PDB file of N, CA and C in Angstrom:
ATOM      1  N   MET V   1       0.809  -1.028   0.042  1.00 44.00           N
ATOM      2  CA  MET V   1       0.088   0.130  -0.121  1.00 44.00           C
ATOM      3  C   MET V   1       0.733   1.463  -0.045  1.00 44.00           C
ATOM      4  N   ALA V   2       0.594   1.968  -0.827  1.00 45.00           N
ATOM      5  CA  ALA V   2       1.433   3.616  -0.734  1.00 45.00           C
ATOM      6  C   ALA V   2       1.337   4.021   0.279  1.00 45.00           C
ATOM      7  N   GLY V   3       2.134   4.878   0.662  1.00 44.00           N
ATOM      8  CA  GLY V   3       2.129   5.782   1.837  1.00 44.00           C
ATOM      9  C   GLY V   3       0.948   7.112   1.870  1.00 44.00           C
ATOM     10  N   PRO V   4       0.708   7.670   2.844  1.00 47.00           N
ATOM     11  CA  PRO V   4      -0.558   8.325   2.903  1.00 47.00           C
ATOM     12  C   PRO V   4      -0.263   9.446   2.199  1.00 47.00           C
ATOM     13  N   ARG V   5      -1.357   9.751   1.454  1.00 46.00           N
ATOM     14  CA  ARG V   5      -1.223  11.250   0.407  1.00 46.00           C
ATOM     15  C   ARG V   5      -1.188  12.291   1.043  1.00 46.00           C
ATOM     16  N   SER V   6      -0.388  13.313   0.953  1.00 44.00           N
ATOM     17  CA  SER V   6      -0.496  14.535   1.605  1.00 44.00           C
ATOM     18  C   SER V   6      -1.692  14.975   1.199  1.00 44.00           C
ATOM     19  N   SER V   7      -2.358  16.313   2.151  1.00 44.00           N
ATOM     20  CA  SER V   7      -3.106  16.598   2.157  1.00 44.00           C
ATOM     21  C   SER V   7      -3.074  17.844   1.214  1.00 44.00           C
ATOM     22  N   PRO V   8      -4.481  18.121   0.267  1.00 48.00           N
ATOM     23  CA  PRO V   8      -4.106  19.293  -0.670  1.00 48.00           C
ATOM     24  C   PRO V   8      -4.051  20.775   0.382  1.00 48.00           C
ATOM     25  N   HIS V   9      -4.349  20.810   1.439  1.00 46.00           N
ATOM     26  CA  HIS V   9      -3.566  22.008   2.276  1.00 46.00           C
ATOM     27  C   HIS V   9      -2.324  22.005   3.112  1.00 46.00           C
ATOM     28  N   SER V  10      -1.573  21.028   3.003  1.00 41.00           N
ATOM     29  CA  SER V  10      -0.391  20.851   3.870  1.00 41.00           C
ATOM     30  C   SER V  10       0.753  21.638   3.481  1.00 41.00           C
ATOM     31  N   VAL V  11       1.483  22.050   4.462  1.00 39.00           N
ATOM     32  CA  VAL V  11       2.447  23.182   4.285  1.00 39.00           C
ATOM     33  C   VAL V  11       2.787  23.065   3.050  1.00 39.00           C
ATOM     34  N   SER V  12       3.478  21.575   2.437  1.00 38.00           N
ATOM     35  CA  SER V  12       4.542  21.501   1.490  1.00 38.00           C
ATOM     36  C   SER V  12       4.029  21.593   0.250  1.00 38.00           C
ATOM     37  N   SER V  13       2.232  21.738   0.322  1.00 40.00           N
ATOM     38  CA  SER V  13       1.645  22.143  -0.853  1.00 40.00           C
ATOM     39  C   SER V  13       1.366  23.882  -1.432  1.00 40.00           C
ATOM     40  N   LEU V  14       1.589  24.674  -0.250  1.00 40.00           N
ATOM     41  CA  LEU V  14       1.648  25.650  -0.460  1.00 40.00           C
ATOM     42  C   LEU V  14       2.749  26.459  -1.516  1.00 40.00           C
ATOM     43  N   GLY V  15       2.011  27.144  -1.959  1.00 44.00           N
ATOM     44  CA  GLY V  15       2.788  27.690  -3.306  1.00 44.00           C
ATOM     45  C   GLY V  15       3.278  26.534  -4.223  1.00 44.00           C
ATOM     46  N   ALA V  16       2.931  25.858  -4.568  1.00 43.00           N
ATOM     47  CA  ALA V  16       3.379  24.740  -4.990  1.00 43.00           C
ATOM     48  C   ALA V  16       3.224  24.948  -6.748  1.00 43.00           C
ATOM     49  N   GLY V  17       2.779  26.093  -7.247  1.00 46.00           N
ATOM     50  CA  GLY V  17       2.757  26.540  -8.486  1.00 46.00           C
ATOM     51  C   GLY V  17       1.521  26.617  -9.537  1.00 46.00           C
ATOM     52  N   TYR V  18       0.586  26.631  -8.615  1.00 45.00           N
ATOM     53  CA  TYR V  18      -0.414  26.554  -8.788  1.00 45.00           C
ATOM     54  C   TYR V  18      -1.144  28.280  -9.524  1.00 45.00           C
ATOM     55  N   GLY V  19       0.027  28.804  -9.073  1.00 52.00           N
ATOM     56  CA  GLY V  19      -1.064  30.197  -9.130  1.00 52.00           C
ATOM     57  C   GLY V  19      -1.039  30.693  -7.612  1.00 52.00           C
ATOM     58  N   SER V  20      -0.609  30.392  -6.736  1.00 57.00           N
ATOM     59  CA  SER V  20      -1.162  29.880  -5.220  1.00 57.00           C
ATOM     60  C   SER V  20      -1.460  31.541  -4.573  1.00 57.00           C
ATOM     61  N   GLY V  21      -2.425  31.961  -5.359  1.00 57.00           N
ATOM     62  CA  GLY V  21      -3.213  32.957  -4.660  1.00 57.00           C
ATOM     63  C   GLY V  21      -2.950  34.324  -5.732  1.00 57.00           C
ATOM     64  N   PRO V  22      -2.888  35.677  -4.776  1.00 61.00           N
ATOM     65  CA  PRO V  22      -2.538  36.895  -5.807  1.00 61.00           C
ATOM     66  C   PRO V  22      -1.251  37.079  -5.288  1.00 61.00           C
ATOM     67  N   PRO V  23      -0.884  37.775  -6.145  1.00 65.00           N
ATOM     68  CA  PRO V  23       0.524  38.454  -6.290  1.00 65.00           C
ATOM     69  C   PRO V  23       0.671  39.182  -5.188  1.00 65.00           C
ATOM     70  N   CYS V  24       2.484  38.827  -4.669  1.00 71.00           N
ATOM     71  CA  CYS V  24       2.496  39.902  -3.539  1.00 71.00           C
ATOM     72  C   CYS V  24       2.610  41.371  -3.822  1.00 71.00           C
ATOM     73  N   TRP V  25       2.745  41.770  -4.877  1.00 71.00           N
ATOM     74  CA  TRP V  25       2.407  43.162  -5.261  1.00 71.00           C
ATOM     75  C   TRP V  25       0.827  43.748  -5.197  1.00 71.00           C
ATOM     76  N   CYS V  26       0.183  42.769  -4.904  1.00 69.00           N
ATOM     77  CA  CYS V  26      -1.180  43.003  -4.630  1.00 69.00           C
ATOM     78  C   CYS V  26      -1.325  43.656  -3.466  1.00 69.00           C
ATOM     79  N   TRP V  27      -0.727  42.644  -2.301  1.00 74.00           N
ATOM     80  CA  TRP V  27      -0.510  42.908  -1.014  1.00 74.00           C
ATOM     81  C   TRP V  27      -0.189  44.457  -0.906  1.00 74.00           C
ATOM     82  N   ALA V  28       0.990  44.271  -1.133  1.00 81.00           N
ATOM     83  CA  ALA V  28       1.769  45.563  -0.974  1.00 81.00           C
ATOM     84  C   ALA V  28       0.846  46.737  -1.185  1.00 81.00           C
ATOM     85  N   VAL V  29       0.454  46.582  -2.524  1.00 80.00           N
ATOM     86  CA  VAL V  29      -0.104  48.097  -2.992  1.00 80.00           C
ATOM     87  C   VAL V  29      -1.365  48.187  -1.994  1.00 80.00           C
ATOM     88  N   ASN V  30      -2.080  47.401  -1.596  1.00 79.00           N
ATOM     89  CA  ASN V  30      -3.121  47.681  -0.669  1.00 79.00           C
ATOM     90  C   ASN V  30      -2.539  48.242   0.428  1.00 79.00           C
ATOM     91  N   ILE V  31      -1.699  47.599   1.344  1.00 85.00           N
ATOM     92  CA  ILE V  31      -1.041  48.143   2.745  1.00 85.00           C
ATOM     93  C   ILE V  31      -0.283  49.399   2.054  1.00 85.00           C
ATOM     94  N   GLY V  32       0.148  49.737   0.767  1.00 85.00           N
ATOM     95  CA  GLY V  32       0.806  50.994   0.525  1.00 85.00           C
ATOM     96  C   GLY V  32      -0.323  52.158   0.589  1.00 85.00           C
ATOM     97  N   LEU V  33      -1.597  51.598  -0.169  1.00 83.00           N
ATOM     98  CA  LEU V  33      -2.650  52.720  -0.183  1.00 83.00           C
ATOM     99  C   LEU V  33      -2.937  53.424   1.344  1.00 83.00           C
ATOM    100  N   GLY V  34      -3.039  51.965   2.038  1.00 85.00           N
ATOM    101  CA  GLY V  34      -3.391  52.543   3.350  1.00 85.00           C
ATOM    102  C   GLY V  34      -2.283  53.442   4.229  1.00 85.00           C
ATOM    103  N   TYR V  35      -1.255  53.076   4.263  1.00 90.00           N
ATOM    104  CA  TYR V  35      -0.325  54.351   4.619  1.00 90.00           C
ATOM    105  C   TYR V  35      -0.483  55.509   3.814  1.00 90.00           C
ATOM    106  N   GLY V  36      -0.372  55.515   2.732  1.00 87.00           N
ATOM    107  CA  GLY V  36      -0.785  56.650   1.496  1.00 87.00           C
ATOM    108  C   GLY V  36      -1.856  57.563   2.210  1.00 87.00           C
ATOM    109  N   GLN V  37      -2.559  56.831   2.189  1.00 87.00           N
ATOM    110  CA  GLN V  37      -4.202  57.169   2.832  1.00 87.00           C
ATOM    111  C   GLN V  37      -4.145  58.030   3.783  1.00 87.00           C
ATOM    112  N   ASN V  38      -3.310  57.585   5.098  1.00 90.00           N
ATOM    113  CA  ASN V  38      -2.820  58.156   6.047  1.00 90.00           C
ATOM    114  C   ASN V  38      -2.347  59.439   6.253  1.00 90.00           C
ATOM    115  N   ALA V  39      -1.114  59.619   5.304  1.00 90.00           N
ATOM    116  CA  ALA V  39      -0.400  60.759   4.886  1.00 90.00           C
ATOM    117  C   ALA V  39      -1.111  61.790   4.196  1.00 90.00           C
ATOM    118  N   VAL V  40      -1.977  61.082   3.340  1.00 89.00           N
ATOM    119  CA  VAL V  40      -2.716  62.338   2.727  1.00 89.00           C
ATOM    120  C   VAL V  40      -4.350  62.996   3.784  1.00 89.00           C
ATOM    121  N   ARG V  41      -4.330  62.369   4.257  1.00 90.00           N
ATOM    122  CA  ARG V  41      -5.364  62.563   5.547  1.00 90.00           C
ATOM    123  C   ARG V  41      -4.574  63.963   6.212  1.00 90.00           C
ATOM    124  N   GLY V  42      -3.518  63.802   6.374  1.00 91.00           N
ATOM    125  CA  GLY V  42      -2.753  64.825   7.700  1.00 91.00           C
ATOM    126  C   GLY V  42      -2.712  65.780   6.308  1.00 91.00           C
ATOM    127  N   LEU V  43      -2.186  65.880   5.336  1.00 91.00           N
ATOM    128  CA  LEU V  43      -1.918  66.903   4.651  1.00 91.00           C
ATOM    129  C   LEU V  43      -3.708  67.685   4.283  1.00 91.00           C
ATOM    130  N   ILE V  44      -4.863  66.824   4.162  1.00 92.00           N
ATOM    131  CA  ILE V  44      -5.855  67.202   3.859  1.00 92.00           C
ATOM    132  C   ILE V  44      -6.375  68.249   5.351  1.00 92.00           C
ATOM    133  N   TRP V  45      -6.300  67.532   6.143  1.00 92.00           N
ATOM    134  CA  TRP V  45      -6.557  68.125   7.514  1.00 92.00           C
ATOM    135  C   TRP V  45      -5.761  69.680   8.005  1.00 92.00           C
ATOM    136  N   THR V  46      -4.209  69.576   7.525  1.00 93.00           N
ATOM    137  CA  THR V  46      -3.947  71.190   7.029  1.00 93.00           C
ATOM    138  C   THR V  46      -4.561  72.097   6.437  1.00 93.00           C
ATOM    139  N   PHE V  47      -4.763  71.451   5.288  1.00 91.00           N
ATOM    140  CA  PHE V  47      -5.126  72.463   4.187  1.00 91.00           C
ATOM    141  C   PHE V  47      -6.803  72.937   4.766  1.00 91.00           C
ATOM    142  N   GLY V  48      -7.395  71.857   5.345  1.00 90.00           N
ATOM    143  CA  GLY V  48      -8.425  72.210   5.778  1.00 90.00           C
ATOM    144  C   GLY V  48      -8.476  73.481   6.787  1.00 90.00           C
ATOM    145  N   GLN V  49      -7.042  73.728   7.476  1.00 93.00           N
ATOM    146  CA  GLN V  49      -7.175  74.911   8.692  1.00 93.00           C
ATOM    147  C   GLN V  49      -6.742  76.299   7.885  1.00 93.00           C
ATOM    148  N   THR V  50      -6.687  76.107   6.550  1.00 92.00           N
ATOM    149  CA  THR V  50      -6.141  77.529   5.627  1.00 92.00           C
ATOM    150  C   THR V  50      -7.523  78.240   5.263  1.00 92.00           C
ATOM    151  N   GLU V  51      -7.342  79.506   4.730  1.00 93.00           N
ATOM    152  CA  GLU V  51      -8.353  80.473   4.674  1.00 93.00           C
ATOM    153  C   GLU V  51      -8.697  80.055   3.522  1.00 93.00           C
ATOM    154  N   ALA V  52      -8.668  79.186   2.884  1.00 92.00           N
ATOM    155  CA  ALA V  52      -9.480  78.553   1.232  1.00 92.00           C
ATOM    156  C   ALA V  52     -10.693  78.278   1.725  1.00 92.00           C
ATOM    157  N   SER V  53     -11.372  78.947   0.287  1.00 94.00           N
ATOM    158  CA  SER V  53     -13.199  78.731   0.501  1.00 94.00           C
ATOM    159  C   SER V  53     -13.543  77.494   0.959  1.00 94.00           C
ATOM    160  N   GLN V  54     -14.829  77.550   1.706  1.00 94.00           N
ATOM    161  CA  GLN V  54     -15.469  76.185   2.060  1.00 94.00           C
ATOM    162  C   GLN V  54     -15.685  75.334   0.591  1.00 94.00           C
ATOM    163  N   PHE V  55     -16.199  75.757  -0.255  1.00 95.00           N
ATOM    164  CA  PHE V  55     -16.306  74.897  -1.506  1.00 95.00           C
ATOM    165  C   PHE V  55     -15.196  73.856  -2.147  1.00 95.00           C
ATOM    166  N   THR V  56     -13.826  74.897  -1.694  1.00 94.00           N
ATOM    167  CA  THR V  56     -12.784  74.203  -2.263  1.00 94.00           C
ATOM    168  C   THR V  56     -12.132  72.895  -1.383  1.00 94.00           C
ATOM    169  N   LYS V  57     -12.345  73.568  -0.212  1.00 93.00           N
ATOM    170  CA  LYS V  57     -12.116  72.581   0.949  1.00 93.00           C
ATOM    171  C   LYS V  57     -12.923  71.423   0.593  1.00 93.00           C
ATOM    172  N   ASN V  58     -14.594  71.672   0.571  1.00 93.00           N
ATOM    173  CA  ASN V  58     -15.209  69.986   0.343  1.00 93.00           C
ATOM    174  C   ASN V  58     -14.553  69.562  -0.935  1.00 93.00           C
ATOM    175  N   LEU V  59     -14.412  70.247  -1.833  1.00 94.00           N
ATOM    176  CA  LEU V  59     -13.922  69.601  -3.153  1.00 94.00           C
ATOM    177  C   LEU V  59     -12.850  68.957  -2.850  1.00 94.00           C
ATOM    178  N   VAL V  60     -11.985  69.140  -2.420  1.00 92.00           N
ATOM    179  CA  VAL V  60     -10.305  68.453  -2.228  1.00 92.00           C
ATOM    180  C   VAL V  60     -10.917  67.291  -1.131  1.00 92.00           C
ATOM    181  N   PHE V  61     -11.929  67.667  -0.060  1.00 92.00           N
ATOM    182  CA  PHE V  61     -12.115  66.007   0.964  1.00 92.00           C
ATOM    183  C   PHE V  61     -12.469  65.232  -0.069  1.00 92.00           C
ATOM    184  N   PHE V  62     -13.938  65.649  -0.781  1.00 93.00           N
ATOM    185  CA  PHE V  62     -14.525  64.705  -1.610  1.00 93.00           C
ATOM    186  C   PHE V  62     -13.666  63.657  -2.483  1.00 93.00           C
ATOM    187  N   VAL V  63     -12.610  64.674  -3.207  1.00 93.00           N
ATOM    188  CA  VAL V  63     -11.995  63.800  -4.068  1.00 93.00           C
ATOM    189  C   VAL V  63     -10.854  62.911  -3.492  1.00 93.00           C
ATOM    190  N   PHE V  64     -10.283  63.194  -2.157  1.00 91.00           N
ATOM    191  CA  PHE V  64      -9.668  62.403  -1.400  1.00 91.00           C
ATOM    192  C   PHE V  64     -10.941  61.409  -1.192  1.00 91.00           C
ATOM    193  N   ILE V  65     -11.467  61.448  -0.529  1.00 90.00           N
ATOM    194  CA  ILE V  65     -12.413  60.392  -0.163  1.00 90.00           C
ATOM    195  C   ILE V  65     -12.692  59.406  -1.287  1.00 90.00           C
ATOM    196  N   PHE V  66     -13.233  59.850  -2.260  1.00 92.00           N
ATOM    197  CA  PHE V  66     -13.337  58.937  -3.191  1.00 92.00           C
ATOM    198  C   PHE V  66     -12.558  57.935  -4.315  1.00 92.00           C
ATOM    199  N   SER V  67     -11.486  59.127  -4.560  1.00 91.00           N
ATOM    200  CA  SER V  67     -10.291  58.227  -5.256  1.00 91.00           C
ATOM    201  C   SER V  67      -9.824  57.335  -4.019  1.00 91.00           C
ATOM    202  N   PHE V  68      -9.254  57.327  -2.963  1.00 88.00           N
ATOM    203  CA  PHE V  68      -8.685  56.295  -2.441  1.00 88.00           C
ATOM    204  C   PHE V  68      -9.804  55.184  -2.110  1.00 88.00           C
ATOM    205  N   ALA V  69     -11.128  55.563  -1.755  1.00 88.00           N
ATOM    206  CA  ALA V  69     -12.187  54.165  -1.900  1.00 88.00           C
ATOM    207  C   ALA V  69     -12.119  53.381  -3.196  1.00 88.00           C
ATOM    208  N   MET V  70     -12.194  54.356  -4.173  1.00 91.00           N
ATOM    209  CA  MET V  70     -12.306  53.675  -5.308  1.00 91.00           C
ATOM    210  C   MET V  70     -10.620  52.582  -6.044  1.00 91.00           C
ATOM    211  N   LEU V  71      -9.488  53.026  -5.416  1.00 89.00           N
ATOM    212  CA  LEU V  71      -8.434  52.667  -5.789  1.00 89.00           C
ATOM    213  C   LEU V  71      -8.595  51.310  -4.915  1.00 89.00           C
ATOM    214  N   ARG V  72      -8.609  51.203  -3.330  1.00 87.00           N
ATOM    215  CA  ARG V  72      -8.744  50.515  -2.523  1.00 87.00           C
ATOM    216  C   ARG V  72      -9.971  49.408  -3.035  1.00 87.00           C
ATOM    217  N   LEU V  73     -11.041  49.784  -3.581  1.00 90.00           N
ATOM    218  CA  LEU V  73     -11.551  48.738  -4.050  1.00 90.00           C
ATOM    219  C   LEU V  73     -11.295  48.374  -5.137  1.00 90.00           C
ATOM    220  N   TRP V  74     -10.676  48.469  -6.370  1.00 89.00           N
ATOM    221  CA  TRP V  74     -10.165  47.477  -7.072  1.00 89.00           C
ATOM    222  C   TRP V  74      -8.909  46.935  -6.875  1.00 89.00           C
ATOM    223  N   VAL V  75      -8.213  47.141  -5.896  1.00 86.00           N
ATOM    224  CA  VAL V  75      -7.410  46.319  -5.448  1.00 86.00           C
ATOM    225  C   VAL V  75      -7.574  45.390  -4.860  1.00 86.00           C
ATOM    226  N   THR V  76      -8.684  45.194  -3.638  1.00 86.00           N
ATOM    227  CA  THR V  76      -9.092  44.492  -3.255  1.00 86.00           C
ATOM    228  C   THR V  76     -10.133  43.379  -3.940  1.00 86.00           C
ATOM    229  N   LEU V  77     -10.760  43.918  -5.477  1.00 90.00           N
ATOM    230  CA  LEU V  77     -11.190  43.043  -6.249  1.00 90.00           C
ATOM    231  C   LEU V  77     -10.299  42.220  -7.008  1.00 90.00           C
ATOM    232  N   SER V  78      -9.335  42.827  -7.018  1.00 85.00           N
ATOM    233  CA  SER V  78      -8.063  42.071  -7.741  1.00 85.00           C
ATOM    234  C   SER V  78      -7.644  41.043  -7.332  1.00 85.00           C
ATOM    235  N   ILE V  79      -7.257  40.978  -5.653  1.00 83.00           N
ATOM    236  CA  ILE V  79      -6.669  40.189  -4.848  1.00 83.00           C
ATOM    237  C   ILE V  79      -7.623  39.214  -4.816  1.00 83.00           C
ATOM    238  N   VAL V  80      -9.202  39.365  -4.757  1.00 86.00           N
ATOM    239  CA  VAL V  80     -10.025  38.042  -4.440  1.00 86.00           C
ATOM    240  C   VAL V  80     -10.081  37.804  -5.827  1.00 86.00           C
ATOM    241  N   THR V  81     -10.014  38.187  -7.083  1.00 87.00           N
ATOM    242  CA  THR V  81     -10.191  37.840  -8.431  1.00 87.00           C
ATOM    243  C   THR V  81      -8.943  36.584  -8.706  1.00 87.00           C
ATOM    244  N   PHE V  82      -7.596  37.063  -8.188  1.00 83.00           N
ATOM    245  CA  PHE V  82      -6.665  36.232  -8.001  1.00 83.00           C
ATOM    246  C   PHE V  82      -6.858  35.025  -7.428  1.00 83.00           C
ATOM    247  N   GLY V  83      -7.269  34.895  -6.183  1.00 81.00           N
ATOM    248  CA  GLY V  83      -7.522  34.272  -5.152  1.00 81.00           C
ATOM    249  C   GLY V  83      -8.394  32.993  -5.804  1.00 81.00           C
ATOM    250  N   LEU V  84      -9.766  33.656  -6.453  1.00 85.00           N
ATOM    251  CA  LEU V  84     -10.484  32.752  -6.931  1.00 85.00           C
ATOM    252  C   LEU V  84      -9.888  31.940  -8.393  1.00 85.00           C
ATOM    253  N   LYS V  85      -9.409  32.511  -9.206  1.00 83.00           N
ATOM    254  CA  LYS V  85      -8.585  31.938 -10.322  1.00 83.00           C
ATOM    255  C   LYS V  85      -7.635  30.702  -9.848  1.00 83.00           C
ATOM    256  N   ALA V  86      -7.024  31.201  -8.537  1.00 78.00           N
ATOM    257  CA  ALA V  86      -6.072  30.313  -8.241  1.00 78.00           C
ATOM    258  C   ALA V  86      -6.720  28.866  -7.656  1.00 78.00           C
ATOM    259  N   SER V  87      -7.595  29.209  -6.954  1.00 80.00           N
ATOM    260  CA  SER V  87      -8.740  28.077  -6.262  1.00 80.00           C
ATOM    261  C   SER V  87      -9.096  27.425  -7.586  1.00 80.00           C
ATOM    262  N   TYR V  88      -9.351  28.027  -8.485  1.00 76.00           N
ATOM    263  CA  TYR V  88      -9.909  26.970  -9.718  1.00 76.00           C
ATOM    264  C   TYR V  88      -9.301  25.700 -10.166  1.00 76.00           C
ATOM    265  N   VAL V  89      -7.727  27.207 -10.807  1.00 74.00           N
ATOM    266  CA  VAL V  89      -6.636  25.594 -11.026  1.00 74.00           C
ATOM    267  C   VAL V  89      -6.034  24.691 -10.274  1.00 74.00           C
ATOM    268  N   TYR V  90      -5.877  25.265  -8.791  1.00 69.00           N
ATOM    269  CA  TYR V  90      -5.839  24.231  -7.668  1.00 69.00           C
ATOM    270  C   TYR V  90      -6.929  23.151  -7.636  1.00 69.00           C
ATOM    271  N   GLY V  91      -7.883  23.262  -8.042  1.00 70.00           N
ATOM    272  CA  GLY V  91      -9.185  22.674  -8.037  1.00 70.00           C
ATOM    273  C   GLY V  91      -9.404  21.558  -9.335  1.00 70.00           C
ATOM    274  N   GLU V  92      -8.949  21.908 -10.479  1.00 69.00           N
ATOM    275  CA  GLU V  92      -8.706  21.203 -11.747  1.00 69.00           C
ATOM    276  C   GLU V  92      -7.616  20.319 -11.577  1.00 69.00           C
ATOM    277  N   ASN V  93      -6.429  20.776 -10.895  1.00 68.00           N
ATOM    278  CA  ASN V  93      -5.294  19.807 -10.902  1.00 68.00           C
ATOM    279  C   ASN V  93      -5.321  18.910  -9.729  1.00 68.00           C
ATOM    280  N   ASP V  94      -6.036  18.667  -9.056  1.00 61.00           N
ATOM    281  CA  ASP V  94      -6.277  18.049  -7.588  1.00 61.00           C
ATOM    282  C   ASP V  94      -6.503  16.587  -8.146  1.00 61.00           C
TER     283      ASP V  94
END
């Protein structure tokens, strides 16, 4: 009788070349956007203390909110998409 078959979730099979999840740059971009958002948030707060018109302050604030929300949404969707693709490929090769 052959030896025990290794589990598909064992440590030795992780990253076994099946497109094992999203590429590292997806995670790095998502984390970088978090730090970038925090840095820009400080600049937005500083800009909010100036004598600029209220319309300009609101415009800058909404552009900041929606641009980072859109970027982080697309990066998160790409991570999920890569993960689903990898699980599909892994399931076919099982």
